[in-house]
Coordinates of C-alpha atoms in Angstrom, one line a residue:
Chain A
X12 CA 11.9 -18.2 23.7
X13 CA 11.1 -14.8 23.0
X14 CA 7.9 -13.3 20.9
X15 CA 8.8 -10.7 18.1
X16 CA 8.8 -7.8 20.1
X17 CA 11.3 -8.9 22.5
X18 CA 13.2 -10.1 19.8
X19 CA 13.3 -7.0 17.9
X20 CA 14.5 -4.9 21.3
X21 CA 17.0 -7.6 21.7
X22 CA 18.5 -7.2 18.6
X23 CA 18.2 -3.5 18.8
X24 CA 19.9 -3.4 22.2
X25 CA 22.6 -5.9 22.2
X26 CA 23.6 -6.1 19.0
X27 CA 26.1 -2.5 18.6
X28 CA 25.7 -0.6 15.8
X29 CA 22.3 -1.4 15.1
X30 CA 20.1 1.1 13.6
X31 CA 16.4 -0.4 12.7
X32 CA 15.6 -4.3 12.6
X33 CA 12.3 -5.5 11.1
X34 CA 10.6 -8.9 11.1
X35 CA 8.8 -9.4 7.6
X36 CA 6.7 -12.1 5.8
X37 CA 8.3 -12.3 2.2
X38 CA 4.8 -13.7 1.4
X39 CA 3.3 -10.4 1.4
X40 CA 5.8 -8.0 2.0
X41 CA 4.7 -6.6 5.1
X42 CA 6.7 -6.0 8.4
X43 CA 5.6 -8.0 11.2
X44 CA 7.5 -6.0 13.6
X45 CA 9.9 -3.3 13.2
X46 CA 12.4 -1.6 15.9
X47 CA 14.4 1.2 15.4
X48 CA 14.4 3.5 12.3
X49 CA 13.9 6.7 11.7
X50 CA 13.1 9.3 8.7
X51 CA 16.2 8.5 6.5
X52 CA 15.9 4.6 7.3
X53 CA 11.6 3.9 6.6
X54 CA 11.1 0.2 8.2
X55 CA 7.7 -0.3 5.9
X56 CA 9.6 0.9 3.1
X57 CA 12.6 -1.1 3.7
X58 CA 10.4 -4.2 4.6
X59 CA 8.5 -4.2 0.7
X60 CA 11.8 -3.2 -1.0
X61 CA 13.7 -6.4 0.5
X62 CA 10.7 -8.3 0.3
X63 CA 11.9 -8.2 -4.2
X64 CA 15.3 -8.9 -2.7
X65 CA 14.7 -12.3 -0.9
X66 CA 12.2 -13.0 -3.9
X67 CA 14.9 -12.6 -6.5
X68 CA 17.2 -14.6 -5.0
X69 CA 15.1 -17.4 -3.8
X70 CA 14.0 -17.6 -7.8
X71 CA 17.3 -17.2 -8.9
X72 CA 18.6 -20.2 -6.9
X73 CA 15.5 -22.5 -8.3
X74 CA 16.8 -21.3 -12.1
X75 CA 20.1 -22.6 -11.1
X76 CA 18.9 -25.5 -10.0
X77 CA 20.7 -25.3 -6.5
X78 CA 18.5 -26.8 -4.0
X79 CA 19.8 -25.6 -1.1
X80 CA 18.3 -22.7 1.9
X81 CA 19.3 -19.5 2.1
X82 CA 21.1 -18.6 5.5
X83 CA 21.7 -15.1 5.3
X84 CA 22.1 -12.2 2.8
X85 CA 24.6 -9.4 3.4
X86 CA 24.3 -6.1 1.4
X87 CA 27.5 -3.8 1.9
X88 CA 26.8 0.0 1.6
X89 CA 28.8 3.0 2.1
X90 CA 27.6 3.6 5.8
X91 CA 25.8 0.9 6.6
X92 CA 25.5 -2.6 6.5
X93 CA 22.3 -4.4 5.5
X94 CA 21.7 -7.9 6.9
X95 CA 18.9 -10.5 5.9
X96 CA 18.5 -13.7 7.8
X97 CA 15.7 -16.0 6.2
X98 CA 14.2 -17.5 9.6
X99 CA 13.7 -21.7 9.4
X100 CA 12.0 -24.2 11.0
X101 CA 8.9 -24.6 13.4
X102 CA 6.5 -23.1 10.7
X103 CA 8.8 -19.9 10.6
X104 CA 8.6 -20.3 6.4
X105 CA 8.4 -16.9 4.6
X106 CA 10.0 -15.1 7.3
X107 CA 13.1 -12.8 7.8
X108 CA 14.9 -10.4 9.6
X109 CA 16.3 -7.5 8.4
X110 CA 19.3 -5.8 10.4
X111 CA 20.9 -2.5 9.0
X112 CA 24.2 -1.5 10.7
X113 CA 25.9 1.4 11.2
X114 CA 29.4 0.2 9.8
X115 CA 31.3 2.6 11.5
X116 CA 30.1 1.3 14.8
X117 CA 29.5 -2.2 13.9
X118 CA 31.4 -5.5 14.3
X119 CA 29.8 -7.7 11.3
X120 CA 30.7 -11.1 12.6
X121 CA 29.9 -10.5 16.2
X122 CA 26.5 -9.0 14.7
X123 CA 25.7 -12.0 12.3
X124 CA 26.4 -14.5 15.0
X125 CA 24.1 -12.8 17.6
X126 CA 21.4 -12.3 15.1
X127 CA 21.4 -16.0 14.9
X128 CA 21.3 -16.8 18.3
X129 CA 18.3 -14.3 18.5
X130 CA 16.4 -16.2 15.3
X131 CA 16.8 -19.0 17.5
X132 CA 15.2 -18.2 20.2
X133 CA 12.7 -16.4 18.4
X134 CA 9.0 -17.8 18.5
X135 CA 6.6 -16.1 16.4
Chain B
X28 CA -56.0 25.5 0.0
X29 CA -54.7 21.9 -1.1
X30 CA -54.1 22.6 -4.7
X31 CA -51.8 25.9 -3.8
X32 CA -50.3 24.2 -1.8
X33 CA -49.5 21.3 -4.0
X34 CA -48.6 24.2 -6.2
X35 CA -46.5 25.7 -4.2
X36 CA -44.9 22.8 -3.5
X37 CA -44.2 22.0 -7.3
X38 CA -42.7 25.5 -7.6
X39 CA -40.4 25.0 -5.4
X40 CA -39.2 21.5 -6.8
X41 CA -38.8 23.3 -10.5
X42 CA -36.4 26.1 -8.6
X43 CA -34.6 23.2 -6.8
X44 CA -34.0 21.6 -10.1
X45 CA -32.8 24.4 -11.9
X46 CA -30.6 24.9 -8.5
X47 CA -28.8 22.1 -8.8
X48 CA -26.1 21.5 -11.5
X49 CA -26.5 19.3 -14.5
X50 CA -26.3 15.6 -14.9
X51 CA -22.2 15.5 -15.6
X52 CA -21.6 13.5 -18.6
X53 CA -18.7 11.0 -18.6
X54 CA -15.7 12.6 -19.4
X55 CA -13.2 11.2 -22.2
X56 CA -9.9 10.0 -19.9
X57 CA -7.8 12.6 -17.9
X58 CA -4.4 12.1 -19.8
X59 CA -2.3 12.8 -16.6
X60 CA -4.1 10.5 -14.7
X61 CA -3.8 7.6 -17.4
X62 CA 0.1 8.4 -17.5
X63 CA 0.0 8.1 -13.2
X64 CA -2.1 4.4 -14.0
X65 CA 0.8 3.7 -16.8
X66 CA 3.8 4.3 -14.2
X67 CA 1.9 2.7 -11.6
X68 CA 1.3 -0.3 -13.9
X69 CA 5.1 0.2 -14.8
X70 CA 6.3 -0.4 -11.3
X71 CA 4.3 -3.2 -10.2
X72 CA 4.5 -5.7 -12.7
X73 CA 2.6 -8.3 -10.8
X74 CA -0.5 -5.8 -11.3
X75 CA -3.9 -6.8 -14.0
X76 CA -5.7 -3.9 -14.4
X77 CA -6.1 -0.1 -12.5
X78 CA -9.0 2.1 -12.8
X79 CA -9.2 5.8 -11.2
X80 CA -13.5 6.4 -10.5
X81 CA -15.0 9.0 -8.8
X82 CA -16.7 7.9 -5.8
X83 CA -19.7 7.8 -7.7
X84 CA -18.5 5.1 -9.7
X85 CA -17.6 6.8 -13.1
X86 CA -14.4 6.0 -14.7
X87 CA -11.5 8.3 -15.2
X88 CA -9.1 6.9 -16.4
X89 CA -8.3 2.6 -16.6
X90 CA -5.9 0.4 -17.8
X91 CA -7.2 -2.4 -17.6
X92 CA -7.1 -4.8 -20.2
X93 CA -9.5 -7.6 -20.2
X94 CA -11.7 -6.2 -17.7
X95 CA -15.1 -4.4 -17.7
X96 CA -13.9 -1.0 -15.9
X97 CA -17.2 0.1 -15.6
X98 CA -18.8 -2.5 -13.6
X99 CA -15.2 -2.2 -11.4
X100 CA -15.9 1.8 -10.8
X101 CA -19.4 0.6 -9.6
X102 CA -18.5 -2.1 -7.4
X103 CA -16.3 -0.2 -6.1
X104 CA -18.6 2.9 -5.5
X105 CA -20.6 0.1 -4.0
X106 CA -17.6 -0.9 -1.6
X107 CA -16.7 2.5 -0.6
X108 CA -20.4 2.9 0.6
X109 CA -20.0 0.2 2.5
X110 CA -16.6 1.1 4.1
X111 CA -17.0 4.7 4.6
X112 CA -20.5 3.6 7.1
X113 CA -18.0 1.0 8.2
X114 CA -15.0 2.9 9.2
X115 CA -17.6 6.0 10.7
X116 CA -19.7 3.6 12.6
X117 CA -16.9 2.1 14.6
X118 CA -14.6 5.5 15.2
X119 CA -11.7 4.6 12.1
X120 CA -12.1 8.4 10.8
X121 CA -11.9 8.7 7.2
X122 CA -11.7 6.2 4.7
X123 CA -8.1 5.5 3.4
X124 CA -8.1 2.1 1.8
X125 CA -9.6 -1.3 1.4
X126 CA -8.3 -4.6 0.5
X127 CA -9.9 -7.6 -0.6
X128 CA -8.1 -10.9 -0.8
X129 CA -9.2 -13.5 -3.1
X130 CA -8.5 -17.2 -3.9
X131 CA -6.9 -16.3 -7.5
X132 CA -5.3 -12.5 -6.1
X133 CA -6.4 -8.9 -5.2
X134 CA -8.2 -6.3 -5.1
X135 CA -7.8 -3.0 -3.7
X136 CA -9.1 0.4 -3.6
X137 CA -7.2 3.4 -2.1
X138 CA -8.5 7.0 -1.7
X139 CA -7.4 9.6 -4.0
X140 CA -8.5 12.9 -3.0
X141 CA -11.7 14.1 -1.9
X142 CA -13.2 13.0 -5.0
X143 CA -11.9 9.9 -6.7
X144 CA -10.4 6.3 -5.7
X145 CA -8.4 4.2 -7.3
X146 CA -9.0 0.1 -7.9
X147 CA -6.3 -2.1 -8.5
X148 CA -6.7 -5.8 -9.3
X149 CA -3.1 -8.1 -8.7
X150 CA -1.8 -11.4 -8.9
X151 CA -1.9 -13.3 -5.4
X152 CA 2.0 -13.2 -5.4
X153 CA 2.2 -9.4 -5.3
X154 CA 4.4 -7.9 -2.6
X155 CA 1.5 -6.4 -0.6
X156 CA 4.3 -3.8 1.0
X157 CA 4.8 -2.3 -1.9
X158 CA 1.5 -2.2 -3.4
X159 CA 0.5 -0.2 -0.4
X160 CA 3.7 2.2 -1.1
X161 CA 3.3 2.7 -4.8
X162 CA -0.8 2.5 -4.7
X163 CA -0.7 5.4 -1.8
X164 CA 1.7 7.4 -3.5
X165 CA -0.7 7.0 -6.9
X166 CA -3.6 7.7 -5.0
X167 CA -2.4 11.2 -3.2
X168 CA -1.1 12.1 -6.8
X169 CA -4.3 11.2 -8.7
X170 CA -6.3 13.4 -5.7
X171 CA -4.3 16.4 -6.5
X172 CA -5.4 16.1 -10.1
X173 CA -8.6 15.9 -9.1
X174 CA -8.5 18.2 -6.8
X175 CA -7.1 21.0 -8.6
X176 CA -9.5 20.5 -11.8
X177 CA -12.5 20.0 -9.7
X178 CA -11.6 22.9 -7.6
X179 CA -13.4 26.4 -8.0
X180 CA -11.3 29.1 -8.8
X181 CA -10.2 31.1 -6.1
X182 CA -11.3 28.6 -3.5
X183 CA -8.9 25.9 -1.9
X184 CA -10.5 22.7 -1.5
X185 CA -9.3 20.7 1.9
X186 CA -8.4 17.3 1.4
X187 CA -10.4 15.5 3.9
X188 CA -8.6 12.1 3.5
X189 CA -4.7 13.2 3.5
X190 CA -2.4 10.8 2.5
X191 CA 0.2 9.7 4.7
X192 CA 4.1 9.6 3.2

Protein backbone atom coordinates (compact mmCIF):
# COMPACT_ATOMS: atom_id res chain seq x y z
CA UNK A 1 0.00 0.00 0.00
CA UNK A 2 1.35 3.25 -0.80
CA UNK A 3 -0.12 6.92 0.43
CA UNK A 4 -0.63 9.62 -2.47
CA UNK A 5 2.66 10.95 -2.46
CA UNK A 6 4.42 7.71 -3.05
CA UNK A 7 1.98 7.00 -5.49
CA UNK A 8 2.37 10.01 -7.42
CA UNK A 9 6.49 9.53 -7.53
CA UNK A 10 5.76 6.14 -8.56
CA UNK A 11 3.85 6.90 -11.33
CA UNK A 12 6.18 9.74 -12.19
CA UNK A 13 9.20 7.48 -12.08
CA UNK A 14 8.28 4.19 -13.54
CA UNK A 15 5.93 4.91 -15.77
CA UNK A 16 8.22 6.43 -19.14
CA UNK A 17 7.15 9.25 -20.74
CA UNK A 18 5.37 10.78 -17.98
CA UNK A 19 5.19 14.34 -17.69
CA UNK A 20 2.83 15.54 -14.57
CA UNK A 21 0.32 13.05 -12.68
CA UNK A 22 -2.28 14.50 -10.26
CA UNK A 23 -4.60 12.84 -7.77
CA UNK A 24 -8.04 14.89 -7.74
CA UNK A 25 -11.51 14.80 -5.94
CA UNK A 26 -14.04 15.32 -8.94
CA UNK A 27 -16.21 16.42 -5.95
CA UNK A 28 -14.65 19.67 -5.72
CA UNK A 29 -12.14 19.89 -8.33
CA UNK A 30 -9.18 20.26 -6.38
CA UNK A 31 -5.84 18.26 -6.70
CA UNK A 32 -5.10 16.13 -3.86
CA UNK A 33 -1.57 15.65 -4.92
CA UNK A 34 0.19 16.52 -7.97
CA UNK A 35 3.80 15.37 -9.32
CA UNK A 36 5.45 16.64 -12.10
CA UNK A 37 4.40 19.61 -14.26
CA UNK A 38 5.71 22.47 -15.20
CA UNK A 39 4.78 26.13 -16.75
CA UNK A 40 3.22 24.80 -20.05
CA UNK A 41 1.44 21.78 -18.24
CA UNK A 42 -0.44 23.77 -14.73
CA UNK A 43 -1.43 20.59 -12.42
CA UNK A 44 -4.20 22.98 -10.53
CA UNK A 45 -5.30 24.07 -13.76
CA UNK A 46 -5.40 20.75 -15.28
CA UNK A 47 -7.02 19.22 -12.10
CA UNK A 48 -10.40 21.83 -12.31
CA UNK A 49 -10.45 21.61 -16.20
CA UNK A 50 -10.78 17.60 -15.99
CA UNK A 51 -12.71 17.89 -13.05
CA UNK A 52 -15.86 19.21 -16.15
CA UNK A 53 -14.39 16.27 -18.03
CA UNK A 54 -15.18 13.27 -15.62
CA UNK A 55 -18.43 15.31 -14.71
CA UNK A 56 -19.64 15.30 -18.24
CA UNK A 57 -19.17 12.05 -18.87
CA UNK A 58 -20.31 10.54 -15.73
CA UNK A 59 -23.81 12.69 -16.57
CA UNK A 60 -23.70 11.67 -19.93
CA UNK A 61 -23.66 7.99 -19.13
CA UNK A 62 -26.70 8.37 -16.50
CA UNK A 63 -28.75 10.23 -19.66
CA UNK A 64 -28.02 7.07 -21.54
CA UNK A 65 -29.12 5.17 -19.14
CA UNK A 66 -25.95 2.88 -19.04
CA UNK A 67 -25.25 1.86 -15.59
CA UNK A 68 -22.04 0.83 -15.73
CA UNK A 69 -18.35 2.50 -14.07
CA UNK A 70 -16.11 4.29 -15.75
CA UNK A 71 -12.49 2.56 -15.96
CA UNK A 72 -10.50 4.98 -17.68
CA UNK A 73 -10.64 7.97 -20.05
CA UNK A 74 -8.01 8.50 -22.81
CA UNK A 75 -7.67 11.95 -24.52
CA UNK A 76 -5.28 11.82 -27.63
CA UNK A 77 -3.46 15.07 -28.41
CA UNK A 78 -0.82 16.09 -30.83
CA UNK A 79 2.18 15.57 -28.31
CA UNK A 80 0.88 14.16 -25.57
CA UNK A 81 -1.34 11.75 -24.19
CA UNK A 82 -3.86 12.57 -21.44
CA UNK A 83 -4.96 9.64 -19.27
CA UNK A 84 -7.88 9.62 -16.57
CA UNK A 85 -8.41 6.59 -14.34
CA UNK A 86 -11.55 6.99 -12.02
CA UNK A 87 -10.14 5.26 -8.73
CA UNK A 88 -12.79 2.47 -7.05
CA UNK A 89 -13.45 0.84 -4.13
CA UNK A 90 -12.41 1.10 -0.29
CA UNK A 91 -14.15 4.67 -0.09
CA UNK A 92 -11.92 5.88 -3.04
CA UNK A 93 -15.44 7.45 -4.71
CA UNK A 94 -14.87 10.83 -6.35
CA UNK A 95 -11.38 10.21 -7.01
CA UNK A 96 -9.01 10.08 -10.17
CA UNK A 97 -5.82 10.14 -11.57
CA UNK A 98 -4.66 12.10 -14.19
CA UNK A 99 -1.48 11.00 -16.31
CA UNK A 100 -0.32 13.15 -19.26
CA UNK A 101 2.27 11.47 -21.59
CA UNK A 102 4.71 12.55 -23.72
CA UNK A 103 3.65 10.48 -26.80
CA UNK A 104 6.84 10.48 -28.38
CA UNK A 105 8.37 8.76 -25.42
CA UNK A 106 5.49 6.90 -24.21
CA UNK A 107 4.21 3.25 -24.59
CA UNK A 108 0.28 3.70 -23.94
CA UNK A 109 -0.56 0.17 -22.95
CA UNK A 110 2.45 -0.49 -20.92
CA UNK A 111 1.46 3.06 -19.27
CA UNK A 112 -2.37 2.25 -18.69
CA UNK A 113 -1.57 -1.06 -17.28
CA UNK A 114 0.96 0.23 -14.71
CA UNK A 115 -1.28 3.06 -13.76
CA UNK A 116 -3.62 0.43 -12.67
CA UNK A 117 -1.48 -1.56 -10.75
CA UNK A 118 -0.42 1.81 -9.04
CA UNK A 119 -4.41 2.69 -8.26
CA UNK A 120 -4.33 -0.55 -6.76
CA UNK A 121 -2.02 -0.21 -4.47
CA UNK A 122 -2.88 3.15 -3.78
CA UNK A 123 -4.42 3.99 -0.22
CA UNK A 124 -5.52 7.42 0.29
CA UNK B 1 -7.03 77.78 31.26
CA UNK B 2 -9.75 74.91 30.90
CA UNK B 3 -12.02 76.59 28.51
CA UNK B 4 -8.86 77.52 25.94
CA UNK B 5 -8.01 74.59 26.18
CA UNK B 6 -11.27 73.03 25.37
CA UNK B 7 -11.14 75.58 22.74
CA UNK B 8 -8.26 74.76 21.44
CA UNK B 9 -9.05 71.48 21.28
CA UNK B 10 -12.34 72.09 19.22
CA UNK B 11 -10.15 74.06 16.83
CA UNK B 12 -8.30 71.59 16.07
CA UNK B 13 -11.14 68.92 15.55
CA UNK B 14 -12.89 71.58 12.91
CA UNK B 15 -9.26 71.68 10.91
CA UNK B 16 -9.20 67.77 11.22
CA UNK B 17 -12.65 67.71 9.66
CA UNK B 18 -12.15 69.90 6.94
CA UNK B 19 -8.68 67.67 6.50
CA UNK B 20 -10.15 64.81 5.82
CA UNK B 21 -12.12 64.10 2.54
CA UNK B 22 -15.81 63.95 2.07
CA UNK B 23 -18.28 61.29 2.94
CA UNK B 24 -18.00 59.38 -0.71
CA UNK B 25 -21.39 58.83 -1.99
CA UNK B 26 -22.23 55.36 -3.58
CA UNK B 27 -21.32 55.41 -6.97
CA UNK B 28 -23.79 54.18 -9.85
CA UNK B 29 -21.96 50.66 -11.11
CA UNK B 30 -18.49 50.67 -12.75
CA UNK B 31 -19.51 49.33 -16.33
CA UNK B 32 -16.15 47.38 -16.84
CA UNK B 33 -16.39 45.79 -13.69
CA UNK B 34 -20.19 44.67 -14.31
CA UNK B 35 -19.00 43.31 -17.80
CA UNK B 36 -15.83 41.29 -15.68
CA UNK B 37 -19.05 39.98 -13.12
CA UNK B 38 -21.00 39.12 -16.52
CA UNK B 39 -18.04 36.88 -18.04
CA UNK B 40 -17.38 35.56 -14.78
CA UNK B 41 -21.00 34.65 -14.36
CA UNK B 42 -20.68 33.41 -18.06
CA UNK B 43 -17.98 30.81 -17.27
CA UNK B 44 -19.23 29.35 -14.24
CA UNK B 45 -22.58 28.45 -14.73
CA UNK B 46 -23.03 26.70 -11.42
CA UNK B 47 -22.63 30.40 -9.89
CA UNK B 48 -26.02 32.52 -8.06
CA UNK B 49 -25.04 35.83 -7.68
CA UNK B 50 -21.42 38.09 -7.66
CA UNK B 51 -20.94 41.31 -6.06
CA UNK B 52 -17.55 43.58 -6.37
CA UNK B 53 -17.54 45.89 -2.72
CA UNK B 54 -15.00 47.95 -1.49
CA UNK B 55 -13.70 46.75 1.69
CA UNK B 56 -15.84 49.02 3.29
CA UNK B 57 -18.76 47.19 2.28
CA UNK B 58 -20.24 49.45 -0.61
CA UNK B 59 -21.21 47.79 -3.74
CA UNK B 60 -19.70 48.28 -7.11
CA UNK B 61 -20.94 46.51 -9.21
CA UNK B 62 -23.47 42.98 -8.59
CA UNK B 63 -25.14 40.49 -10.45
CA UNK B 64 -26.89 39.10 -8.35
CA UNK B 65 -30.36 38.38 -8.91
CA UNK B 66 -32.50 37.46 -6.01
CA UNK B 67 -30.25 38.62 -3.50
CA UNK B 68 -29.87 41.75 -1.30
CA UNK B 69 -26.20 42.88 -2.47
CA UNK B 70 -26.04 45.29 -0.02
CA UNK B 71 -26.33 43.36 3.04
CA UNK B 72 -23.65 40.80 1.09
CA UNK B 73 -20.97 43.79 0.65
CA UNK B 74 -21.50 44.29 4.46
CA UNK B 75 -21.17 40.91 5.61
CA UNK B 76 -18.63 40.59 3.77
CA UNK B 77 -16.75 43.86 4.97
CA UNK B 78 -17.73 42.18 8.22
CA UNK B 79 -15.75 38.89 7.19
CA UNK B 80 -12.76 40.46 5.80
CA UNK B 81 -12.39 42.20 9.35
CA UNK B 82 -12.40 39.24 10.71
CA UNK B 83 -9.92 37.42 8.37
CA UNK B 84 -7.55 40.11 7.77
CA UNK B 85 -6.95 40.09 12.11
CA UNK B 86 -7.05 36.32 11.39
CA UNK B 87 -4.56 35.77 8.77
CA UNK B 88 -2.13 38.84 10.65
CA UNK B 89 -2.46 37.29 14.05
CA UNK B 90 -1.25 33.92 13.11
CA UNK B 91 1.72 34.99 10.41
CA UNK B 92 -0.58 34.13 6.84
CA UNK B 93 0.56 37.70 5.43
CA UNK B 94 -2.09 39.33 3.46
CA UNK B 95 -5.45 38.39 2.92
CA UNK B 96 -6.13 36.62 -0.41
CA UNK B 97 -9.29 34.73 -0.06
CA UNK B 98 -12.00 33.11 2.05
CA UNK B 99 -14.31 30.43 1.64
CA UNK B 100 -17.26 29.45 3.35
CA UNK B 101 -19.02 26.16 2.88
CA UNK B 102 -22.59 25.77 3.49
CA UNK B 103 -25.23 23.03 3.76
CA UNK B 104 -27.21 24.36 0.44
CA UNK B 105 -23.50 25.74 -1.47
CA UNK B 106 -20.90 28.59 -1.24
CA UNK B 107 -19.66 31.43 -0.49
CA UNK B 108 -16.52 33.08 -1.30
CA UNK B 109 -14.76 36.30 -1.23
CA UNK B 110 -11.45 36.93 -3.06
CA UNK B 111 -9.27 40.00 -2.89
CA UNK B 112 -9.31 42.37 -5.71
CA UNK B 113 -6.78 44.95 -5.38
CA UNK B 114 -5.92 47.00 -2.65
CA UNK B 115 -9.33 48.36 -2.45
CA UNK B 116 -12.17 46.07 -3.29
CA UNK B 117 -13.21 42.19 -2.94
CA UNK B 118 -15.31 40.29 -4.73
CA UNK B 119 -18.30 37.85 -3.19
CA UNK B 120 -19.43 35.00 -5.03
CA UNK B 121 -22.36 32.80 -3.93
CA UNK B 122 -22.44 28.98 -5.82
CA UNK B 123 -24.36 25.88 -5.97
CA UNK B 124 -22.71 23.03 -3.64
CA UNK B 125 -21.86 21.10 -6.97
CA UNK B 126 -19.49 23.77 -8.18
CA UNK B 127 -15.99 22.67 -9.30
CA UNK B 128 -14.18 24.48 -6.42
CA UNK B 129 -10.81 24.19 -8.83
CA UNK B 130 -12.10 26.31 -11.11
CA UNK B 131 -13.93 28.71 -9.03
CA UNK B 132 -10.61 29.46 -7.55
CA UNK B 133 -9.10 29.86 -11.26
CA UNK B 134 -11.80 32.02 -12.76
CA UNK B 135 -12.64 33.94 -9.24
CA UNK B 136 -8.66 34.81 -8.93
CA UNK B 137 -8.32 35.84 -12.35
CA UNK B 138 -11.71 38.14 -11.84
CA UNK B 139 -10.42 39.38 -8.78
CA UNK B 140 -6.69 40.63 -9.98
CA UNK B 141 -8.68 42.18 -13.03
CA UNK B 142 -11.43 43.90 -11.02
CA UNK B 143 -8.11 45.35 -8.67
CA UNK B 144 -6.57 46.86 -11.61
CA UNK B 145 -9.80 48.71 -12.31
CA UNK B 146 -9.80 49.81 -9.14
CA UNK B 147 -6.72 50.51 -8.84
CA UNK B 148 -6.10 52.62 -11.78
CA UNK B 149 -9.44 54.84 -11.08
CA UNK B 150 -8.75 55.14 -7.42
CA UNK B 151 -5.10 55.96 -8.15
CA UNK B 152 -3.80 59.68 -7.91
CA UNK B 153 -2.42 60.90 -10.89
CA UNK B 154 1.18 60.69 -11.20
CA UNK B 155 1.45 58.28 -8.31
CA UNK B 156 1.59 54.40 -8.67
CA UNK B 157 -0.26 52.72 -6.15
CA UNK B 158 1.41 49.12 -4.95
CA UNK B 159 -0.76 46.34 -4.85
CA UNK B 160 -0.30 45.01 -1.45
CA UNK B 161 -2.20 41.66 -2.06
CA UNK B 162 -0.77 40.44 -5.63
CA UNK B 163 -2.49 37.97 -7.23
CA UNK B 164 -0.83 34.83 -8.06
CA UNK B 165 -1.24 33.38 -11.88
Amino acid sequence: MANTEAALKEAMTSIEGTVGVALVDYTSGMALGTAGGSKELDLTVAAAGNTDVVRAKVRTMELLGLNEDIEDILITLDSQYHLIRLLKGRGNNGLFLYLALDKGRANLAMARHQLKKIENELEV
Amino acid sequence: MKRALRTRAIRADKRAERRSPPMTLPKPPDPEVLAELGRLRARLPQLTGAVAASVDGLVLAEDAPGIEPEGVAALTAAALGVSLRLTDATGQGGFRELLVRGEDGYVATYAAGASAVLTLLAEPRINVGRLHLEARRAGARIGELMDRTNAPPQEQTTNPNPTPN
